[in-house]
């Protein structure tokens, strides 16, 4: 094996390069006392403030039921942010803290929205936020429509075509539970909001390595000509997680399952980016127009096709890094007879000219032995075998692996001659590592996405037609699983790579899952 960097990157490149600054604005966090706000949103805003990426004038308004003062709200975040501190923490905090404001209210109470409006009007005067608003809905999905209606009725959402000041609404997943409920929610929110005011967040799209899929494919000349059915034998997409139901997630997860939680959103986005045609430019709609065509090319399946092409499974008790862990049914919040899947494997083909006949294998699961998100493009072997392959060699089947996380980077496997008098080949790997090539830290996905909302750039957010096409495909699977003919979920011990049925699924194409 030898290793080499593909390119030598410019270490001075900015982590979040921008040609223009975001407008002054207020960011209202619904669910400000919740887990997402604590773990991701406020830390991301703090990092943006630290890096000087936020507009000169801004305010962050926490909206929740608790009876907090501004000082109590700030006190919640001081220790949490301080943990990841840095030597300049207190200095940045001293500038950041006065921008944090609390507005008490209930999601279904018109008076609360009137009070929020007053707070925002005051902030326009005291903090220079210029009437621009981001409303971030980090709340359970049953509140999405209620909050948007509340905002609309209080006059907090500006008319659809008004450019300035602006109001934008960010919605966390899950956006619907199936095609019908996603459509209903779309209809509901479209009474108040225009598509251009709605930002459906999928945090995978904010990951630097996910954005790099487009850079690798369309910023280089050598990959695109071979990125099709003539040269690609199969594509494997893996999102493996070690975590189980930590942090009290069992209750939510048991109503969702791996298909809704990971495949419908994150994995469909990865698939779209890997399989799409080159866009004519990088504008939001040009990119999303191409992505949606991939989702339209997903197969139309009957129940029997689903049983043949999709494996679902639950983890049973097992061991992770030498420690015994409980099975899914023993987790807190999980119904004892639950059939919710913690693992899904899918074999699908895209019905278009570029990909017809190429199998795409998708798998995701909780309590797998290792955390790894990667996309492997597996190429055909050379037409004749002139050389002897070393044991375990690929026989000339080159493989390009995009490592989304951890150990972000990409590697290309190819064959090289083993030194000596024989004509033996062995697989070697050319490797690019973000950490080694770029001397700057990768920004958190939420930093990039929050900044994009403030800048009004929807490229990395899911459009209605993308969402509905992804749900159409998932709904076929969900419907088949709900049928009385559906086989029950399989099982895999925690700490293993999934059930045997997933190995059989891929073995039918004379191949196997990549080792992680
Ligand atoms: C979330 C899912 O969207 O993504 C979680 O709800 C999952 O179940 C998480 O663990 C994975 O995100 P990441 O960034 O850690 O890969």
mmCIF file of N, CA and C and ligand atoms in Angstrom, residues 40 173 203-204 207 239 241 243 249 252-253 261-262 265-266 366 371 373 405, ligand 1:
data_model
loop_
_atom_site.group_PDB
_atom_site.id
_atom_site.type_symbol
_atom_site.label_atom_id
_atom_site.label_comp_id
_atom_site.label_asym_id
_atom_site.label_seq_id
_atom_site.Cartn_x
_atom_site.Cartn_y
_atom_site.Cartn_z
ATOM 1 N N UNK A 40 -26.493 22.123 19.188
ATOM 2 C CA UNK A 40 -26.056 22.504 17.841
ATOM 3 C C UNK A 40 -26.261 23.982 17.496
ATOM 4 N N UNK A 173 -36.301 18.333 10.459
ATOM 5 C CA UNK A 173 -37.001 17.117 10.067
ATOM 6 C C UNK A 173 -37.698 16.510 11.298
ATOM 7 N N UNK A 203 -29.218 18.359 7.783
ATOM 8 C CA UNK A 203 -27.880 18.799 8.195
ATOM 9 C C UNK A 203 -26.764 18.087 7.410
ATOM 10 N N UNK A 204 -27.100 16.965 6.738
ATOM 11 C CA UNK A 204 -26.066 16.319 5.929
ATOM 12 C C UNK A 204 -25.583 17.236 4.803
ATOM 13 N N UNK A 207 -22.655 19.414 5.581
ATOM 14 C CA UNK A 207 -21.340 18.814 5.836
ATOM 15 C C UNK A 207 -20.419 19.116 4.666
ATOM 16 N N UNK A 239 -24.332 4.466 5.868
ATOM 17 C CA UNK A 239 -24.328 5.379 7.014
ATOM 18 C C UNK A 239 -24.444 4.499 8.256
ATOM 19 N N UNK A 241 -23.803 3.735 12.291
ATOM 20 C CA UNK A 241 -23.667 4.451 13.565
ATOM 21 C C UNK A 241 -23.445 3.458 14.696
ATOM 22 N N UNK A 243 -24.081 4.512 17.882
ATOM 23 C CA UNK A 243 -25.045 4.882 18.928
ATOM 24 C C UNK A 243 -26.311 4.040 18.855
ATOM 25 N N UNK A 249 -33.694 9.051 23.370
ATOM 26 C CA UNK A 249 -34.249 9.161 22.015
ATOM 27 C C UNK A 249 -35.227 8.049 21.674
ATOM 28 N N UNK A 252 -38.935 8.965 20.562
ATOM 29 C CA UNK A 252 -39.054 9.522 19.206
ATOM 30 C C UNK A 252 -38.747 8.445 18.165
ATOM 31 N N UNK A 253 -37.627 7.744 18.381
ATOM 32 C CA UNK A 253 -37.128 6.838 17.350
ATOM 33 C C UNK A 253 -38.133 5.729 17.061
ATOM 34 N N UNK A 261 -35.903 8.152 9.603
ATOM 35 C CA UNK A 261 -34.926 8.961 10.326
ATOM 36 C C UNK A 261 -33.677 9.228 9.477
ATOM 37 N N UNK A 262 -33.259 8.276 8.662
ATOM 38 C CA UNK A 262 -31.991 8.416 7.935
ATOM 39 C C UNK A 262 -32.121 8.307 6.419
ATOM 40 N N UNK A 265 -34.250 11.212 4.194
ATOM 41 C CA UNK A 265 -33.623 12.531 4.086
ATOM 42 C C UNK A 265 -32.139 12.413 3.716
ATOM 43 N N UNK A 266 -31.302 12.037 4.720
ATOM 44 C CA UNK A 266 -29.850 12.095 4.498
ATOM 45 C C UNK A 266 -29.396 11.191 3.350
ATOM 46 N N UNK A 366 -28.236 1.496 13.435
ATOM 47 C CA UNK A 366 -27.744 1.872 14.765
ATOM 48 C C UNK A 366 -27.043 0.645 15.357
ATOM 49 N N UNK A 371 -18.670 3.884 13.528
ATOM 50 C CA UNK A 371 -19.345 5.008 12.891
ATOM 51 C C UNK A 371 -18.650 5.294 11.566
ATOM 52 N N UNK A 373 -19.672 6.983 7.515
ATOM 53 C CA UNK A 373 -20.533 7.339 6.397
ATOM 54 C C UNK A 373 -19.644 7.419 5.173
ATOM 55 N N UNK A 405 -17.602 10.835 6.753
ATOM 56 C CA UNK A 405 -17.178 10.987 8.143
ATOM 57 C C UNK A 405 -16.974 9.623 8.776
HETATM 58 C C1 LIG B 1 -30.110 12.651 12.640
HETATM 59 C C2 LIG B 1 -30.845 11.421 13.073
HETATM 60 O O1 LIG B 1 -30.808 13.323 11.632
HETATM 61 O O2 LIG B 1 -28.827 12.291 12.157
HETATM 62 C C3 LIG B 1 -30.055 10.640 14.117
HETATM 63 O O3 LIG B 1 -32.109 11.782 13.617
HETATM 64 C C4 LIG B 1 -28.658 10.373 13.617
HETATM 65 O O4 LIG B 1 -30.711 9.430 14.443
HETATM 66 C C5 LIG B 1 -28.018 11.649 13.122
HETATM 67 O O5 LIG B 1 -27.902 9.821 14.687
HETATM 68 C C6 LIG B 1 -26.680 11.367 12.464
HETATM 69 O O6 LIG B 1 -26.040 12.575 12.201
HETATM 70 P P1 LIG B 1 -24.467 12.658 12.090
HETATM 71 O O7 LIG B 1 -24.195 14.062 11.691
HETATM 72 O O8 LIG B 1 -23.916 12.285 13.435
HETATM 73 O O9 LIG B 1 -24.090 11.654 11.047
#
